[in-house]
DNA sequence: CACAAGGCTTATGTATACAAGAACGACTGA
DNA sequence: TCAGTCGTTCTTGTATACATAAGCCTTGTG
C-alpha cells in the first residue's frame, strides 16, 4: 500500500472520529513526522481531504480541519434527501426485486441484532451498508453514486455527533425495511417517500441528541 | 499563481476542449516538460483532475483521460435534472425576486445577442452564467452548490460535442427565461418543471447533433 | 516454433534539499 | 504609548535525486 494512501486513511479517520477537531491546523512537517512519512505523500493526502471538503487550505497557514455547524447539517440533509430520494426511486424502477425483498426480510429481523443481550451492532451496520450498496448497484448511474459517496463521508462524521441508542436504531431498521419493501415492490414514489421519511427522522434525531464540542 | 494551478487549468481546458482525447495517457515527465514545470506540481494537478473524474489512474501506466459515452451523457443528465431541479425549486423559495426578474428581462432580449449580424455569443454565455450564479447564491446550500459545480465540468465537456446553432441557442434562452420567471414568481414547482423541460430539450439536442470522435 | 523466464527499461512513488512567501515580533519614530 | 515598518523565522511551494515496481523485450529451452 502506498504511503499517501495510508496517510489519507489515517487523517480521514482521525477527522471523521473527531480525534482531530475542527480548526486544527495540519502542518505538513508535524503530520508527516507523526505518520512516519515524508512531506510529498502527505501533501497528496491533504489534497484529497481538501477536495472532499474535510479540510480547507487556510492560505499560508496550512490546511485546517473544517467545521460542521448546525446549518451545515441542514444543508447536508437537504442534499441527501434530494440524492437518496432519487436513488431510491431509480432503484425501484431498475432494481432486482428479489434482492431487495431479501434485504427487507433481514431488516425486519434486525431488532434482534440491536436489542439482544449481546448486541451485534456491527452486523446491523453491515446490513444497512448492504442496502446502500444494493441501491448503488441498482441505479446504474456512476455519477449519482459518486455524488452520494462524497456525501457519505460527511454524514458519517455527523453521525458520530449523535447518540445512537437502541430505540433509534430499532426505529431506523423499520424505516430501512420500508424503503426496501417499496423498492422490492417496484414503486418509485413510495420508495422516495419512505426515504424522505427516514431522513427526516434521522435528522431530527441527530439534532435532538447532538452534543456540541 | 502557483505552478500546480496553472498545470491544472491547462490540462483541464485541454481535456474539456477535446484537445486531449479520451484514452490519452498523461505521462508525468512528458506533461511536466510540455508545461515547463517539474513533476511535483504536475502530480498535484493530475490528482485534482482524477478527483473530478476527468482522468483515471490506469494502475501503473499513468493517468488516462476518461471517456464519455452516450450512456454517460444519460447518467450525467439524470443527476443534473435531480440537482438543478431541486436548486431551481430552492431558489424560488429563497431567492430575491427582483434579481431573477431582471435576469428574465435580459434573457428575453437574448435572441438579439444570438441572431444579430455580429453575434455576441460571449455576452450570451455570460448571461446564462449569471443565471447559474444567481441560483447558486440563492439556494444558500454549499453542499448542493459543490455537487452542481463538479457536474458542470463534465457538462461543458459534453456541450463541446454538440453543435450550438443559433436556433437552439434562441430556444434555450427562452427556456432559461421561463426558469428565471418561475423563480421570480416564487413558484418552486414551476421552477423545477421549467428546469426539467429545459434539460430534456438540451439533452435531446446534444444527442441529436452529437458528433462521435 | 512457441512459450516461459529473466533482466532491462521506463514508469510512478518517495524523500530531501532549496526557494519563496507570509506571519509574527521587535524596534523605532511620532 | 501606539502605530508602522523592517527583519527574522517558520510555513508552504517547487525541483530534483533516488527507490521501487511493473511492463516489455529478449533470449533460451522444450
JSON list of C-alpha atoms in Angstrom, two decimals, chain B residues 64-181:
[
{"chain": "B", "resi": 64, "resn": "UNK", "atom": "CA", "xyz": [-5.52, 8.48, -18.81]},
{"chain": "B", "resi": 65, "resn": "UNK", "atom": "CA", "xyz": [-8.22, 10.87, -19.99]},
{"chain": "B", "resi": 66, "resn": "UNK", "atom": "CA", "xyz": [-11.63, 9.37, -19.29]},
{"chain": "B", "resi": 67, "resn": "UNK", "atom": "CA", "xyz": [-14.17, 8.73, -22.00]},
{"chain": "B", "resi": 68, "resn": "UNK", "atom": "CA", "xyz": [-17.75, 9.99, -22.12]},
{"chain": "B", "resi": 69, "resn": "UNK", "atom": "CA", "xyz": [-20.10, 7.53, -23.75]},
{"chain": "B", "resi": 70, "resn": "UNK", "atom": "CA", "xyz": [-23.71, 8.11, -24.71]},
{"chain": "B", "resi": 71, "resn": "UNK", "atom": "CA", "xyz": [-24.70, 6.19, -21.59]},
{"chain": "B", "resi": 72, "resn": "UNK", "atom": "CA", "xyz": [-22.56, 8.56, -19.55]},
{"chain": "B", "resi": 73, "resn": "UNK", "atom": "CA", "xyz": [-24.43, 11.51, -21.01]},
{"chain": "B", "resi": 74, "resn": "UNK", "atom": "CA", "xyz": [-27.73, 9.97, -19.99]},
{"chain": "B", "resi": 75, "resn": "UNK", "atom": "CA", "xyz": [-26.45, 9.39, -16.47]},
{"chain": "B", "resi": 76, "resn": "UNK", "atom": "CA", "xyz": [-24.99, 12.87, -16.32]},
{"chain": "B", "resi": 77, "resn": "UNK", "atom": "CA", "xyz": [-28.30, 14.47, -17.26]},
{"chain": "B", "resi": 78, "resn": "UNK", "atom": "CA", "xyz": [-30.21, 12.24, -14.87]},
{"chain": "B", "resi": 79, "resn": "UNK", "atom": "CA", "xyz": [-28.16, 13.59, -12.00]},
{"chain": "B", "resi": 80, "resn": "UNK", "atom": "CA", "xyz": [-28.25, 17.08, -13.44]},
{"chain": "B", "resi": 81, "resn": "UNK", "atom": "CA", "xyz": [-32.02, 17.05, -13.57]},
{"chain": "B", "resi": 82, "resn": "UNK", "atom": "CA", "xyz": [-32.14, 15.95, -9.96]},
{"chain": "B", "resi": 83, "resn": "UNK", "atom": "CA", "xyz": [-29.74, 18.58, -8.70]},
{"chain": "B", "resi": 84, "resn": "UNK", "atom": "CA", "xyz": [-30.72, 21.54, -10.83]},
{"chain": "B", "resi": 85, "resn": "UNK", "atom": "CA", "xyz": [-34.41, 20.82, -10.42]},
{"chain": "B", "resi": 86, "resn": "UNK", "atom": "CA", "xyz": [-34.00, 20.96, -6.69]},
{"chain": "B", "resi": 87, "resn": "UNK", "atom": "CA", "xyz": [-31.79, 24.03, -6.98]},
{"chain": "B", "resi": 88, "resn": "UNK", "atom": "CA", "xyz": [-34.38, 25.89, -9.05]},
{"chain": "B", "resi": 89, "resn": "UNK", "atom": "CA", "xyz": [-37.09, 25.00, -6.55]},
{"chain": "B", "resi": 90, "resn": "UNK", "atom": "CA", "xyz": [-35.00, 26.21, -3.64]},
{"chain": "B", "resi": 91, "resn": "UNK", "atom": "CA", "xyz": [-34.13, 29.40, -5.47]},
{"chain": "B", "resi": 92, "resn": "UNK", "atom": "CA", "xyz": [-37.83, 30.05, -6.00]},
{"chain": "B", "resi": 93, "resn": "UNK", "atom": "CA", "xyz": [-38.35, 29.65, -2.26]},
{"chain": "B", "resi": 94, "resn": "UNK", "atom": "CA", "xyz": [-35.39, 31.64, -1.04]},
{"chain": "B", "resi": 95, "resn": "UNK", "atom": "CA", "xyz": [-34.18, 33.85, -3.86]},
{"chain": "B", "resi": 96, "resn": "UNK", "atom": "CA", "xyz": [-34.54, 37.56, -4.33]},
{"chain": "B", "resi": 97, "resn": "UNK", "atom": "CA", "xyz": [-37.35, 38.13, -6.81]},
{"chain": "B", "resi": 98, "resn": "UNK", "atom": "CA", "xyz": [-36.01, 41.37, -8.25]},
{"chain": "B", "resi": 99, "resn": "UNK", "atom": "CA", "xyz": [-32.72, 39.70, -9.17]},
{"chain": "B", "resi": 100, "resn": "UNK", "atom": "CA", "xyz": [-34.37, 36.96, -11.16]},
{"chain": "B", "resi": 101, "resn": "UNK", "atom": "CA", "xyz": [-36.91, 39.28, -12.72]},
{"chain": "B", "resi": 102, "resn": "UNK", "atom": "CA", "xyz": [-34.02, 41.35, -14.04]},
{"chain": "B", "resi": 103, "resn": "UNK", "atom": "CA", "xyz": [-32.38, 38.19, -15.42]},
{"chain": "B", "resi": 104, "resn": "UNK", "atom": "CA", "xyz": [-35.67, 37.20, -17.02]},
{"chain": "B", "resi": 105, "resn": "UNK", "atom": "CA", "xyz": [-35.87, 40.54, -18.82]},
{"chain": "B", "resi": 106, "resn": "UNK", "atom": "CA", "xyz": [-32.31, 40.20, -20.09]},
{"chain": "B", "resi": 107, "resn": "UNK", "atom": "CA", "xyz": [-32.91, 36.63, -21.24]},
{"chain": "B", "resi": 108, "resn": "UNK", "atom": "CA", "xyz": [-35.98, 37.64, -23.21]},
{"chain": "B", "resi": 109, "resn": "UNK", "atom": "CA", "xyz": [-33.79, 40.05, -25.15]},
{"chain": "B", "resi": 110, "resn": "UNK", "atom": "CA", "xyz": [-31.03, 37.49, -25.54]},
{"chain": "B", "resi": 111, "resn": "UNK", "atom": "CA", "xyz": [-32.02, 36.48, -29.11]},
{"chain": "B", "resi": 112, "resn": "UNK", "atom": "CA", "xyz": [-30.66, 39.84, -30.22]},
{"chain": "B", "resi": 113, "resn": "UNK", "atom": "CA", "xyz": [-27.26, 38.71, -28.98]},
{"chain": "B", "resi": 114, "resn": "UNK", "atom": "CA", "xyz": [-27.55, 35.43, -30.86]},
{"chain": "B", "resi": 115, "resn": "UNK", "atom": "CA", "xyz": [-29.19, 36.20, -34.15]},
{"chain": "B", "resi": 116, "resn": "UNK", "atom": "CA", "xyz": [-27.63, 39.55, -34.98]},
{"chain": "B", "resi": 117, "resn": "UNK", "atom": "CA", "xyz": [-25.13, 40.35, -37.66]},
{"chain": "B", "resi": 118, "resn": "UNK", "atom": "CA", "xyz": [-22.20, 40.13, -35.31]},
{"chain": "B", "resi": 119, "resn": "UNK", "atom": "CA", "xyz": [-23.42, 37.60, -32.75]},
{"chain": "B", "resi": 120, "resn": "UNK", "atom": "CA", "xyz": [-22.18, 38.43, -29.27]},
{"chain": "B", "resi": 121, "resn": "UNK", "atom": "CA", "xyz": [-22.21, 34.84, -28.13]},
{"chain": "B", "resi": 122, "resn": "UNK", "atom": "CA", "xyz": [-19.77, 35.64, -25.38]},
{"chain": "B", "resi": 123, "resn": "UNK", "atom": "CA", "xyz": [-22.28, 38.00, -23.81]},
{"chain": "B", "resi": 124, "resn": "UNK", "atom": "CA", "xyz": [-24.99, 35.39, -24.10]},
{"chain": "B", "resi": 125, "resn": "UNK", "atom": "CA", "xyz": [-22.94, 32.72, -22.36]},
{"chain": "B", "resi": 126, "resn": "UNK", "atom": "CA", "xyz": [-22.01, 35.26, -19.71]},
{"chain": "B", "resi": 127, "resn": "UNK", "atom": "CA", "xyz": [-25.69, 35.98, -19.14]},
{"chain": "B", "resi": 128, "resn": "UNK", "atom": "CA", "xyz": [-26.52, 32.30, -18.71]},
{"chain": "B", "resi": 129, "resn": "UNK", "atom": "CA", "xyz": [-23.58, 32.04, -16.36]},
{"chain": "B", "resi": 130, "resn": "UNK", "atom": "CA", "xyz": [-25.05, 34.87, -14.31]},
{"chain": "B", "resi": 131, "resn": "UNK", "atom": "CA", "xyz": [-28.31, 32.98, -14.02]},
{"chain": "B", "resi": 132, "resn": "UNK", "atom": "CA", "xyz": [-26.45, 29.92, -12.74]},
{"chain": "B", "resi": 133, "resn": "UNK", "atom": "CA", "xyz": [-24.52, 32.07, -10.29]},
{"chain": "B", "resi": 134, "resn": "UNK", "atom": "CA", "xyz": [-27.70, 33.74, -9.07]},
{"chain": "B", "resi": 135, "resn": "UNK", "atom": "CA", "xyz": [-29.28, 30.34, -8.44]},
{"chain": "B", "resi": 136, "resn": "UNK", "atom": "CA", "xyz": [-26.18, 29.16, -6.62]},
{"chain": "B", "resi": 137, "resn": "UNK", "atom": "CA", "xyz": [-26.26, 32.22, -4.41]},
{"chain": "B", "resi": 138, "resn": "UNK", "atom": "CA", "xyz": [-29.98, 31.99, -3.77]},
{"chain": "B", "resi": 139, "resn": "UNK", "atom": "CA", "xyz": [-30.14, 28.39, -2.58]},
{"chain": "B", "resi": 140, "resn": "UNK", "atom": "CA", "xyz": [-27.60, 29.00, 0.18]},
{"chain": "B", "resi": 141, "resn": "UNK", "atom": "CA", "xyz": [-26.55, 25.37, 0.35]},
{"chain": "B", "resi": 142, "resn": "UNK", "atom": "CA", "xyz": [-22.82, 24.93, -0.06]},
{"chain": "B", "resi": 143, "resn": "UNK", "atom": "CA", "xyz": [-23.04, 21.16, -0.48]},
{"chain": "B", "resi": 144, "resn": "UNK", "atom": "CA", "xyz": [-25.61, 21.35, -3.26]},
{"chain": "B", "resi": 145, "resn": "UNK", "atom": "CA", "xyz": [-23.62, 24.07, -4.99]},
{"chain": "B", "resi": 146, "resn": "UNK", "atom": "CA", "xyz": [-20.49, 21.96, -4.74]},
{"chain": "B", "resi": 147, "resn": "UNK", "atom": "CA", "xyz": [-22.27, 18.95, -6.22]},
{"chain": "B", "resi": 148, "resn": "UNK", "atom": "CA", "xyz": [-23.50, 21.03, -9.16]},
{"chain": "B", "resi": 149, "resn": "UNK", "atom": "CA", "xyz": [-20.10, 22.58, -9.67]},
{"chain": "B", "resi": 150, "resn": "UNK", "atom": "CA", "xyz": [-18.46, 19.17, -10.01]},
{"chain": "B", "resi": 151, "resn": "UNK", "atom": "CA", "xyz": [-21.10, 18.26, -12.56]},
{"chain": "B", "resi": 152, "resn": "UNK", "atom": "CA", "xyz": [-20.63, 21.38, -14.66]},
{"chain": "B", "resi": 153, "resn": "UNK", "atom": "CA", "xyz": [-17.10, 20.43, -15.62]},
{"chain": "B", "resi": 154, "resn": "UNK", "atom": "CA", "xyz": [-18.37, 17.30, -17.33]},
{"chain": "B", "resi": 155, "resn": "UNK", "atom": "CA", "xyz": [-21.30, 19.17, -18.84]},
{"chain": "B", "resi": 156, "resn": "UNK", "atom": "CA", "xyz": [-19.08, 21.72, -20.51]},
{"chain": "B", "resi": 157, "resn": "UNK", "atom": "CA", "xyz": [-17.17, 18.82, -21.98]},
{"chain": "B", "resi": 158, "resn": "UNK", "atom": "CA", "xyz": [-20.37, 17.29, -23.33]},
{"chain": "B", "resi": 159, "resn": "UNK", "atom": "CA", "xyz": [-21.58, 20.63, -24.70]},
{"chain": "B", "resi": 160, "resn": "UNK", "atom": "CA", "xyz": [-18.46, 20.83, -26.83]},
{"chain": "B", "resi": 161, "resn": "UNK", "atom": "CA", "xyz": [-19.69, 17.69, -28.59]},
{"chain": "B", "resi": 162, "resn": "UNK", "atom": "CA", "xyz": [-22.86, 19.35, -29.79]},
{"chain": "B", "resi": 163, "resn": "UNK", "atom": "CA", "xyz": [-23.26, 21.97, -32.47]},
{"chain": "B", "resi": 164, "resn": "UNK", "atom": "CA", "xyz": [-24.74, 25.04, -30.82]},
{"chain": "B", "resi": 165, "resn": "UNK", "atom": "CA", "xyz": [-26.62, 26.63, -33.69]},
{"chain": "B", "resi": 166, "resn": "UNK", "atom": "CA", "xyz": [-28.49, 29.89, -33.39]},
{"chain": "B", "resi": 167, "resn": "UNK", "atom": "CA", "xyz": [-31.88, 28.16, -33.40]},
{"chain": "B", "resi": 168, "resn": "UNK", "atom": "CA", "xyz": [-31.03, 26.03, -30.40]},
{"chain": "B", "resi": 169, "resn": "UNK", "atom": "CA", "xyz": [-29.50, 28.93, -28.51]},
{"chain": "B", "resi": 170, "resn": "UNK", "atom": "CA", "xyz": [-32.57, 31.06, -29.10]},
{"chain": "B", "resi": 171, "resn": "UNK", "atom": "CA", "xyz": [-34.82, 28.31, -27.83]},
{"chain": "B", "resi": 172, "resn": "UNK", "atom": "CA", "xyz": [-32.54, 27.75, -24.86]},
{"chain": "B", "resi": 173, "resn": "UNK", "atom": "CA", "xyz": [-32.69, 31.44, -23.98]},
{"chain": "B", "resi": 174, "resn": "UNK", "atom": "CA", "xyz": [-36.48, 31.24, -23.88]},
{"chain": "B", "resi": 175, "resn": "UNK", "atom": "CA", "xyz": [-36.26, 28.18, -21.63]},
{"chain": "B", "resi": 176, "resn": "UNK", "atom": "CA", "xyz": [-33.86, 29.96, -19.32]},
{"chain": "B", "resi": 177, "resn": "UNK", "atom": "CA", "xyz": [-36.20, 32.95, -19.24]},
{"chain": "B", "resi": 178, "resn": "UNK", "atom": "CA", "xyz": [-39.01, 30.61, -18.19]},
{"chain": "B", "resi": 179, "resn": "UNK", "atom": "CA", "xyz": [-36.87, 29.31, -15.34]},
{"chain": "B", "resi": 180, "resn": "UNK", "atom": "CA", "xyz": [-35.99, 32.83, -14.22]},
{"chain": "B", "resi": 181, "resn": "UNK", "atom": "CA", "xyz": [-39.64, 33.84, -14.43]}
]
